[in-house]
PDB file of C-alpha atoms in Angstrom:
ATOM      1  CA  ARG A  30     -55.934 -44.107  20.235  1.00  0.00           C
ATOM      2  CA  LEU A  31     -56.878 -43.662  16.782  1.00  0.00           C
ATOM      3  CA  THR A  32     -57.356 -46.965  14.539  1.00  0.00           C
ATOM      4  CA  LEU A  33     -57.714 -47.747  11.297  1.00  0.00           C
ATOM      5  CA  LEU A  34     -60.252 -50.788  10.317  1.00  0.00           C
ATOM      6  CA  LEU A  35     -60.132 -51.795   6.284  1.00  0.00           C
ATOM      7  CA  ALA A  36     -62.164 -54.105   4.818  1.00  0.00           C
ATOM      8  CA  PRO A  37     -63.770 -54.602   1.584  1.00  0.00           C
ATOM      9  CA  PRO A  38     -68.208 -53.874   1.405  1.00  0.00           C
ATOM     10  CA  GLY A  39     -70.291 -56.647   2.663  1.00  0.00           C
ATOM     11  CA  SER A  40     -67.453 -58.309   4.949  1.00  0.00           C
ATOM     12  CA  GLY A  41     -68.914 -57.216   8.499  1.00  0.00           C
ATOM     13  CA  LYS A  42     -67.808 -53.946   9.438  1.00  0.00           C
ATOM     14  CA  THR A  43     -70.787 -52.061  10.164  1.00  0.00           C
ATOM     15  CA  THR A  44     -72.035 -55.584  12.127  1.00  0.00           C
ATOM     16  CA  LEU A  45     -68.734 -55.454  14.361  1.00  0.00           C
ATOM     17  CA  MET A  46     -68.812 -52.185  14.904  1.00  0.00           C
ATOM     18  CA  LYS A  47     -72.416 -51.696  15.743  1.00  0.00           C
ATOM     19  CA  THR A  48     -71.521 -55.069  18.630  1.00  0.00           C
ATOM     20  CA  LEU A  49     -69.037 -53.515  19.835  1.00  0.00           C
ATOM     21  CA  ALA A  50     -70.758 -50.291  20.778  1.00  0.00           C
ATOM     22  CA  GLY A  51     -73.703 -52.538  22.585  1.00  0.00           C
ATOM     23  CA  ARG A  52     -76.315 -51.249  19.263  1.00  0.00           C
ATOM     24  CA  TYR A  53     -77.083 -55.412  19.174  1.00  0.00           C
ATOM     25  CA  GLN A  54     -77.904 -55.664  22.842  1.00  0.00           C
ATOM     26  CA  HIS A  55     -81.332 -55.764  23.414  1.00  0.00           C
ATOM     27  CA  GLU A  56     -81.875 -56.937  19.668  1.00  0.00           C
ATOM     28  CA  LYS A  57     -84.168 -60.107  20.446  1.00  0.00           C
ATOM     29  CA  THR A  58     -83.345 -61.252  16.541  1.00  0.00           C
ATOM     30  CA  LEU A  59     -79.809 -61.431  16.657  1.00  0.00           C
ATOM     31  CA  HIS A  60     -78.245 -64.184  18.660  1.00  0.00           C
ATOM     32  CA  ILE A  61     -74.538 -63.081  19.996  1.00  0.00           C
ATOM     33  CA  SER A  62     -72.101 -65.533  21.368  1.00  0.00           C
ATOM     34  CA  GLY A  63     -68.987 -65.013  23.464  1.00  0.00           C
ATOM     35  CA  ASP A  64     -68.025 -61.995  25.543  1.00  0.00           C
ATOM     36  CA  ILE A  65     -67.252 -58.014  24.333  1.00  0.00           C
ATOM     37  CA  ARG A  66     -65.243 -56.266  27.159  1.00  0.00           C
ATOM     38  CA  TYR A  67     -64.244 -53.070  27.844  1.00  0.00           C
ATOM     39  CA  ASN A  68     -61.249 -53.291  30.115  1.00  0.00           C
ATOM     40  CA  GLY A  69     -62.364 -56.692  31.983  1.00  0.00           C
ATOM     41  CA  HIS A  70     -65.962 -55.474  31.748  1.00  0.00           C
ATOM     42  CA  THR A  71     -69.045 -56.959  30.500  1.00  0.00           C
ATOM     43  CA  PHE A  72     -71.685 -55.214  29.113  1.00  0.00           C
ATOM     44  CA  ASP A  73     -73.882 -56.893  32.131  1.00  0.00           C
ATOM     45  CA  GLU A  74     -71.619 -54.562  34.251  1.00  0.00           C
ATOM     46  CA  PHE A  75     -72.268 -51.366  33.065  1.00  0.00           C
ATOM     47  CA  ARG A  76     -74.166 -49.195  30.212  1.00  0.00           C
ATOM     48  CA  ALA A  77     -72.358 -49.514  26.811  1.00  0.00           C
ATOM     49  CA  GLU A  78     -74.421 -47.297  24.904  1.00  0.00           C
ATOM     50  CA  ARG A  79     -73.232 -44.470  27.447  1.00  0.00           C
ATOM     51  CA  THR A  80     -69.613 -45.002  26.861  1.00  0.00           C
ATOM     52  CA  ALA A  81     -69.516 -45.645  23.091  1.00  0.00           C
ATOM     53  CA  ALA A  82     -70.524 -43.632  20.419  1.00  0.00           C
ATOM     54  CA  PHE A  83     -71.005 -45.105  16.560  1.00  0.00           C
ATOM     55  CA  ILE A  84     -71.250 -42.903  13.243  1.00  0.00           C
ATOM     56  CA  SER A  85     -73.124 -43.985  10.149  1.00  0.00           C
ATOM     57  CA  GLN A  86     -72.142 -43.069   6.926  1.00  0.00           C
ATOM     58  CA  HIS A  87     -74.817 -41.045   6.722  1.00  0.00           C
ATOM     59  CA  ASP A  88     -74.667 -37.462   8.482  1.00  0.00           C
ATOM     60  CA  VAL A  89     -78.756 -37.107   9.523  1.00  0.00           C
ATOM     61  CA  HIS A  90     -78.816 -33.501  11.218  1.00  0.00           C
ATOM     62  CA  ILE A  91     -81.114 -30.992  11.456  1.00  0.00           C
ATOM     63  CA  PRO A  92     -80.639 -28.871   8.487  1.00  0.00           C
ATOM     64  CA  ALA A  93     -82.021 -25.383   9.736  1.00  0.00           C
ATOM     65  CA  LEU A  94     -79.636 -25.280  13.135  1.00  0.00           C
ATOM     66  CA  SER A  95     -76.321 -23.426  13.106  1.00  0.00           C
ATOM     67  CA  VAL A  96     -73.390 -25.517  13.196  1.00  0.00           C
ATOM     68  CA  LEU A  97     -72.928 -24.016  16.778  1.00  0.00           C
ATOM     69  CA  ASP A  98     -76.563 -25.345  17.650  1.00  0.00           C
ATOM     70  CA  THR A  99     -76.358 -28.180  16.205  1.00  0.00           C
ATOM     71  CA  LEU A 100     -72.820 -28.986  18.608  1.00  0.00           C
ATOM     72  CA  MET A 101     -74.984 -27.487  21.189  1.00  0.00           C
ATOM     73  CA  PHE A 102     -77.677 -29.347  21.442  1.00  0.00           C
ATOM     74  CA  ALA A 103     -75.736 -32.480  21.344  1.00  0.00           C
ATOM     75  CA  TYR A 104     -73.287 -31.697  24.066  1.00  0.00           C
ATOM     76  CA  VAL A 105     -76.472 -30.651  26.509  1.00  0.00           C
ATOM     77  CA  CYS A 106     -78.190 -33.486  25.571  1.00  0.00           C
ATOM     78  CA  GLN A 107     -75.726 -35.451  25.711  1.00  0.00           C
ATOM     79  CA  GLN A 108     -74.154 -34.008  29.425  1.00  0.00           C
ATOM     80  CA  GLY A 109     -77.447 -35.678  30.840  1.00  0.00           C
ATOM     81  CA  LEU A 110     -76.094 -38.653  30.609  1.00  0.00           C
ATOM     82  CA  ALA A 111     -73.616 -38.176  33.021  1.00  0.00           C
ATOM     83  CA  THR A 112     -73.564 -40.134  36.622  1.00  0.00           C
ATOM     84  CA  LYS A 113     -73.582 -38.714  39.875  1.00  0.00           C
ATOM     85  CA  ASN A 114     -69.851 -40.197  40.091  1.00  0.00           C
ATOM     86  CA  ASP A 115     -68.673 -37.991  36.927  1.00  0.00           C
ATOM     87  CA  TYR A 116     -66.528 -35.115  38.243  1.00  0.00           C
ATOM     88  CA  ASN A 117     -67.919 -32.411  38.674  1.00  0.00           C
ATOM     89  CA  LEU A 118     -66.391 -29.004  38.425  1.00  0.00           C
ATOM     90  CA  LEU A 119     -68.945 -26.267  39.456  1.00  0.00           C
ATOM     91  CA  ALA A 120     -70.265 -28.809  42.868  1.00  0.00           C
ATOM     92  CA  GLU A 121     -66.773 -28.644  43.503  1.00  0.00           C
ATOM     93  CA  LEU A 122     -66.191 -25.410  43.716  1.00  0.00           C
ATOM     94  CA  ARG A 123     -69.589 -24.658  45.382  1.00  0.00           C
ATOM     95  CA  ASP A 124     -68.317 -27.247  47.640  1.00  0.00           C
ATOM     96  CA  ALA A 125     -64.919 -25.548  48.392  1.00  0.00           C
ATOM     97  CA  ILE A 126     -67.274 -21.913  48.554  1.00  0.00           C
ATOM     98  CA  THR A 127     -69.308 -23.341  51.262  1.00  0.00           C
ATOM     99  CA  ARG A 128     -66.416 -24.785  53.089  1.00  0.00           C
ATOM    100  CA  LYS A 129     -64.540 -21.712  53.362  1.00  0.00           C
ATOM    101  CA  ARG A 130     -67.095 -19.405  54.076  1.00  0.00           C
ATOM    102  CA  ALA A 131     -68.171 -22.035  57.542  1.00  0.00           C
ATOM    103  CA  ARG A 132     -64.617 -21.962  58.223  1.00  0.00           C
ATOM    104  CA  SER A 133     -64.916 -17.893  58.308  1.00  0.00           C
ATOM    105  CA  ALA A 134     -68.164 -17.854  59.884  1.00  0.00           C
ATOM    106  CA  HIS A 135     -66.182 -19.931  62.748  1.00  0.00           C
ATOM    107  CA  GLN A 136     -63.255 -17.707  62.594  1.00  0.00           C
ATOM    108  CA  HIS A 137     -65.577 -14.438  63.533  1.00  0.00           C
ATOM    109  CA  ALA A 138     -67.017 -16.629  66.241  1.00  0.00           C
ATOM    110  CA  ASP A 139     -63.773 -16.646  68.193  1.00  0.00           C
ATOM    111  CA  PRO A 140     -63.057 -12.585  68.579  1.00  0.00           C
ATOM    112  CA  SER A 141     -59.061 -13.478  68.688  1.00  0.00           C
ATOM    113  CA  ALA A 142     -59.742 -15.029  65.296  1.00  0.00           C
ATOM    114  CA  SER A 143     -61.845 -12.072  63.983  1.00  0.00           C
ATOM    115  CA  ALA A 144     -59.651  -9.601  64.942  1.00  0.00           C
ATOM    116  CA  ALA A 145     -56.053 -11.176  63.386  1.00  0.00           C
ATOM    117  CA  HIS A 146     -58.979 -12.097  59.960  1.00  0.00           C
ATOM    118  CA  ASN A 147     -59.855  -7.921  59.840  1.00  0.00           C
ATOM    119  CA  LEU A 148     -56.082  -6.732  60.453  1.00  0.00           C
ATOM    120  CA  GLU A 149     -55.552  -9.323  57.412  1.00  0.00           C
ATOM    121  CA  THR A 150     -58.042  -7.817  55.182  1.00  0.00           C
ATOM    122  CA  ALA A 151     -56.950  -4.195  55.556  1.00  0.00           C
ATOM    123  CA  ASP A 152     -53.007  -5.129  55.046  1.00  0.00           C
ATOM    124  CA  THR A 153     -54.158  -6.769  51.586  1.00  0.00           C
ATOM    125  CA  ALA A 154     -56.337  -3.714  50.792  1.00  0.00           C
ATOM    126  CA  GLU A 155     -53.908  -1.128  51.398  1.00  0.00           C
ATOM    127  CA  GLY A 156     -51.129  -2.769  49.362  1.00  0.00           C
ATOM    128  CA  HIS A 157     -53.420  -4.116  46.405  1.00  0.00           C
ATOM    129  CA  ASP A 158     -52.605  -4.136  42.632  1.00  0.00           C
ATOM    130  CA  PRO A 159     -54.723  -0.994  41.130  1.00  0.00           C
ATOM    131  CA  ASN A 160     -54.750  -3.662  37.906  1.00  0.00           C
ATOM    132  CA  ASP A 161     -56.951  -5.899  39.811  1.00  0.00           C
ATOM    133  CA  PRO A 162     -60.409  -6.443  39.163  1.00  0.00           C
ATOM    134  CA  TRP A 163     -61.468  -8.009  42.105  1.00  0.00           C
ATOM    135  CA  ALA A 164     -59.453  -4.803  43.849  1.00  0.00           C
ATOM    136  CA  GLY A 165     -61.464  -3.496  47.227  1.00  0.00           C
ATOM    137  CA  LYS A 166     -64.091  -6.693  47.384  1.00  0.00           C
ATOM    138  CA  THR A 167     -64.843  -8.773  49.853  1.00  0.00           C
ATOM    139  CA  PRO A 168     -63.352 -12.305  49.577  1.00  0.00           C
ATOM    140  CA  GLU A 169     -66.776 -13.338  49.537  1.00  0.00           C
ATOM    141  CA  GLN A 170     -67.879 -10.960  46.390  1.00  0.00           C
ATOM    142  CA  VAL A 171     -64.870 -12.572  44.921  1.00  0.00           C
ATOM    143  CA  GLU A 172     -66.156 -16.615  45.452  1.00  0.00           C
ATOM    144  CA  ASP A 173     -69.238 -15.168  44.136  1.00  0.00           C
ATOM    145  CA  GLU A 174     -67.436 -13.559  40.740  1.00  0.00           C
ATOM    146  CA  ILE A 175     -65.809 -16.327  40.186  1.00  0.00           C
ATOM    147  CA  LEU A 176     -68.716 -18.884  40.225  1.00  0.00           C
ATOM    148  CA  ALA A 177     -70.360 -16.818  38.569  1.00  0.00           C
ATOM    149  CA  LEU A 178     -67.481 -17.398  35.943  1.00  0.00           C
ATOM    150  CA  GLY A 179     -67.234 -20.784  36.771  1.00  0.00           C
ATOM    151  CA  GLU A 180     -70.610 -21.723  35.398  1.00  0.00           C
ATOM    152  CA  LYS A 181     -70.560 -18.835  32.636  1.00  0.00           C
ATOM    153  CA  VAL A 182     -67.216 -21.313  31.181  1.00  0.00           C
ATOM    154  CA  TYR A 183     -68.655 -24.721  32.023  1.00  0.00           C
ATOM    155  CA  LEU A 184     -72.555 -24.460  31.105  1.00  0.00           C
ATOM    156  CA  SER A 185     -71.045 -22.758  27.838  1.00  0.00           C
ATOM    157  CA  GLY A 186     -69.463 -25.542  26.261  1.00  0.00           C
ATOM    158  CA  VAL A 187     -66.185 -24.442  26.623  1.00  0.00           C
ATOM    159  CA  LYS A 188     -65.477 -28.223  25.018  1.00  0.00           C
ATOM    160  CA  VAL A 189     -67.978 -27.237  21.987  1.00  0.00           C
ATOM    161  CA  LEU A 190     -65.742 -24.319  20.961  1.00  0.00           C
ATOM    162  CA  THR A 191     -62.437 -26.662  21.518  1.00  0.00           C
ATOM    163  CA  LEU A 192     -63.520 -29.072  19.123  1.00  0.00           C
ATOM    164  CA  MET A 193     -64.771 -26.607  16.637  1.00  0.00           C
ATOM    165  CA  ARG A 194     -61.236 -25.111  16.479  1.00  0.00           C
ATOM    166  CA  GLY A 195     -59.937 -28.801  16.248  1.00  0.00           C
ATOM    167  CA  MET A 196     -62.186 -29.516  13.403  1.00  0.00           C
ATOM    168  CA  GLY A 197     -61.340 -26.806  11.601  1.00  0.00           C
ATOM    169  CA  ILE A 198     -65.146 -25.242  11.520  1.00  0.00           C
ATOM    170  CA  SER A 199     -65.247 -22.425  13.692  1.00  0.00           C
ATOM    171  CA  HIS A 200     -66.288 -19.968  10.372  1.00  0.00           C
ATOM    172  CA  THR A 201     -68.707 -22.174  10.119  1.00  0.00           C
ATOM    173  CA  LYS A 202     -70.515 -21.517  13.504  1.00  0.00           C
ATOM    174  CA  ASP A 203     -73.461 -19.634  12.029  1.00  0.00           C
ATOM    175  CA  THR A 204     -74.131 -21.207   8.937  1.00  0.00           C
ATOM    176  CA  PRO A 205     -77.083 -23.628   8.696  1.00  0.00           C
ATOM    177  CA  VAL A 206     -75.614 -27.541   8.638  1.00  0.00           C
ATOM    178  CA  GLY A 207     -77.942 -28.294   5.654  1.00  0.00           C
ATOM    179  CA  ASP A 208     -78.944 -31.240   3.553  1.00  0.00           C
ATOM    180  CA  SER A 209     -79.774 -31.829   0.168  1.00  0.00           C
ATOM    181  CA  MET A 210     -83.129 -29.306   0.098  1.00  0.00           C
ATOM    182  CA  LEU A 211     -81.338 -26.468   2.101  1.00  0.00           C
ATOM    183  CA  ARG A 212     -78.084 -24.912   1.501  1.00  0.00           C
ATOM    184  CA  GLY A 213     -75.895 -25.100   3.911  1.00  0.00           C
ATOM    185  CA  VAL A 214     -72.233 -26.159   5.017  1.00  0.00           C
ATOM    186  CA  SER A 215     -69.889 -28.735   2.892  1.00  0.00           C
ATOM    187  CA  GLY A 216     -69.897 -32.138   2.464  1.00  0.00           C
ATOM    188  CA  GLY A 217     -66.876 -32.116   3.812  1.00  0.00           C
ATOM    189  CA  GLU A 218     -67.466 -29.595   6.748  1.00  0.00           C
ATOM    190  CA  ARG A 219     -70.619 -32.050   7.529  1.00  0.00           C
ATOM    191  CA  LYS A 220     -68.650 -34.682   7.770  1.00  0.00           C
ATOM    192  CA  ARG A 221     -66.854 -33.186  10.461  1.00  0.00           C
ATOM    193  CA  VAL A 222     -70.024 -31.623  12.253  1.00  0.00           C
ATOM    194  CA  THR A 223     -70.820 -34.745  12.916  1.00  0.00           C
ATOM    195  CA  VAL A 224     -67.329 -36.406  14.196  1.00  0.00           C
ATOM    196  CA  ALA A 225     -67.850 -32.863  16.502  1.00  0.00           C
ATOM    197  CA  GLU A 226     -71.034 -34.529  17.577  1.00  0.00           C
ATOM    198  CA  MET A 227     -69.699 -37.766  18.456  1.00  0.00           C
ATOM    199  CA  MET A 228     -66.751 -36.064  21.157  1.00  0.00           C
ATOM    200  CA  VAL A 229     -68.754 -33.227  22.549  1.00  0.00           C
ATOM    201  CA  GLY A 230     -70.618 -35.687  24.869  1.00  0.00           C
ATOM    202  CA  PRO A 231     -68.733 -37.473  27.951  1.00  0.00           C
ATOM    203  CA  ARG A 232     -68.577 -40.775  25.233  1.00  0.00           C
ATOM    204  CA  ARG A 233     -64.918 -42.318  25.849  1.00  0.00           C
ATOM    205  CA  VAL A 234     -64.887 -44.972  22.688  1.00  0.00           C
ATOM    206  CA  GLY A 235     -65.840 -43.691  19.192  1.00  0.00           C
ATOM    207  CA  PHE A 236     -67.179 -45.783  16.370  1.00  0.00           C
ATOM    208  CA  MET A 237     -67.000 -44.540  13.022  1.00  0.00           C
ATOM    209  CA  ASP A 238     -68.121 -46.473   9.858  1.00  0.00           C
ATOM    210  CA  GLU A 239     -67.305 -45.644   6.190  1.00  0.00           C
ATOM    211  CA  ILE A 240     -66.686 -41.616   7.205  1.00  0.00           C
ATOM    212  CA  SER A 241     -65.610 -41.571   3.915  1.00  0.00           C
ATOM    213  CA  THR A 242     -68.919 -41.689   1.669  1.00  0.00           C
ATOM    214  CA  GLY A 243     -68.930 -38.542  -0.741  1.00  0.00           C
ATOM    215  CA  LEU A 244     -65.804 -37.083   0.290  1.00  0.00           C
ATOM    216  CA  ASP A 245     -63.128 -36.611  -1.877  1.00  0.00           C
ATOM    217  CA  SER A 246     -59.366 -37.885  -0.450  1.00  0.00           C
ATOM    218  CA  ALA A 247     -57.805 -34.699  -0.195  1.00  0.00           C
ATOM    219  CA  THR A 248     -61.044 -33.991   2.358  1.00  0.00           C
ATOM    220  CA  LEU A 249     -60.801 -37.126   4.124  1.00  0.00           C
ATOM    221  CA  HIS A 250     -57.004 -36.794   4.656  1.00  0.00           C
ATOM    222  CA  SER A 251     -58.113 -34.003   6.498  1.00  0.00           C
ATOM    223  CA  ILE A 252     -60.545 -34.999   8.652  1.00  0.00           C
ATOM    224  CA  ILE A 253     -59.073 -37.788   9.695  1.00  0.00           C
ATOM    225  CA  SER A 254     -55.908 -35.887  10.549  1.00  0.00           C
ATOM    226  CA  ARG A 255     -57.571 -33.538  13.012  1.00  0.00           C
ATOM    227  CA  LEU A 256     -59.483 -36.630  14.264  1.00  0.00           C
ATOM    228  CA  GLY A 257     -56.094 -38.226  15.501  1.00  0.00           C
ATOM    229  CA  VAL A 258     -55.285 -35.150  17.117  1.00  0.00           C
ATOM    230  CA  GLN A 259     -58.680 -34.560  19.008  1.00  0.00           C
ATOM    231  CA  THR A 260     -58.778 -38.176  19.446  1.00  0.00           C
ATOM    232  CA  ARG A 261     -55.024 -38.158  21.658  1.00  0.00           C
ATOM    233  CA  GLY A 262     -56.130 -34.166  22.905  1.00  0.00           C
ATOM    234  CA  PHE A 263     -59.213 -35.869  24.422  1.00  0.00           C
ATOM    235  CA  GLY A 264     -57.613 -39.337  25.800  1.00  0.00           C
ATOM    236  CA  MET A 265     -60.523 -41.403  23.645  1.00  0.00           C
ATOM    237  CA  THR A 266     -60.487 -44.345  21.452  1.00  0.00           C
ATOM    238  CA  SER A 267     -61.862 -44.016  18.236  1.00  0.00           C
ATOM    239  CA  LEU A 268     -61.990 -46.790  15.363  1.00  0.00           C
ATOM    240  CA  VAL A 269     -62.740 -45.467  11.981  1.00  0.00           C
ATOM    241  CA  SER A 270     -63.805 -47.629   9.155  1.00  0.00           C
ATOM    242  CA  LEU A 271     -62.342 -47.007   4.844  1.00  0.00           C
ATOM    243  CA  LEU A 272     -63.066 -48.731   1.691  1.00  0.00           C
ATOM    244  CA  GLN A 273     -59.494 -47.253   1.173  1.00  0.00           C
ATOM    245  CA  PRO A 274     -56.419 -46.745   3.188  1.00  0.00           C
TER     246      PRO A 274
END
């Protein structure tokens, strides 16, 4: 769900969002009273930094990196925050193939089961589709190719490419992000890169502080519209503070 936080300057929007994101949790000079809970869980039960992302109103990037390199770097860094309890597609696929091959080895040890398996394989080979890319290959070869394809897809950051398309920055993938000293993408595109950086990782909550800074109303409307679509698509919660609706 996308939620708007609307308030005048100096009203404490940034302080509120940083507090909710856990950025003040270890501050020794700041006293926070009361409890902040995520689905009933306090900050003592989980690491808020791994659950919530905070985006300031200033875009801070490595100017020389391209848009794609910037998002891939953010993706790889944030994937390192995954815990052992997180779902891992590659690990599940490897385990499934290992279990299947173990059962096959057990069947080959049984003469009757091995004969039935060989007969089934022969029937399959005789009636294969000529357009089948795996035609004529053994089950082990097919499994190896599927695993290799899974590694290519999973490790190449499909989520990065999906977000780039969703945020409307696919056409800038090879353009440097840039800054005031290096020419790169426009201000609106740079803000979209900043938002996409937050969303490529495993975090489920995003706090965006006055992302309208330096943007005109039309560009901001486009960014917020795309952010809403991506928030719903990835099942996230986004809180955005603006000076104007």
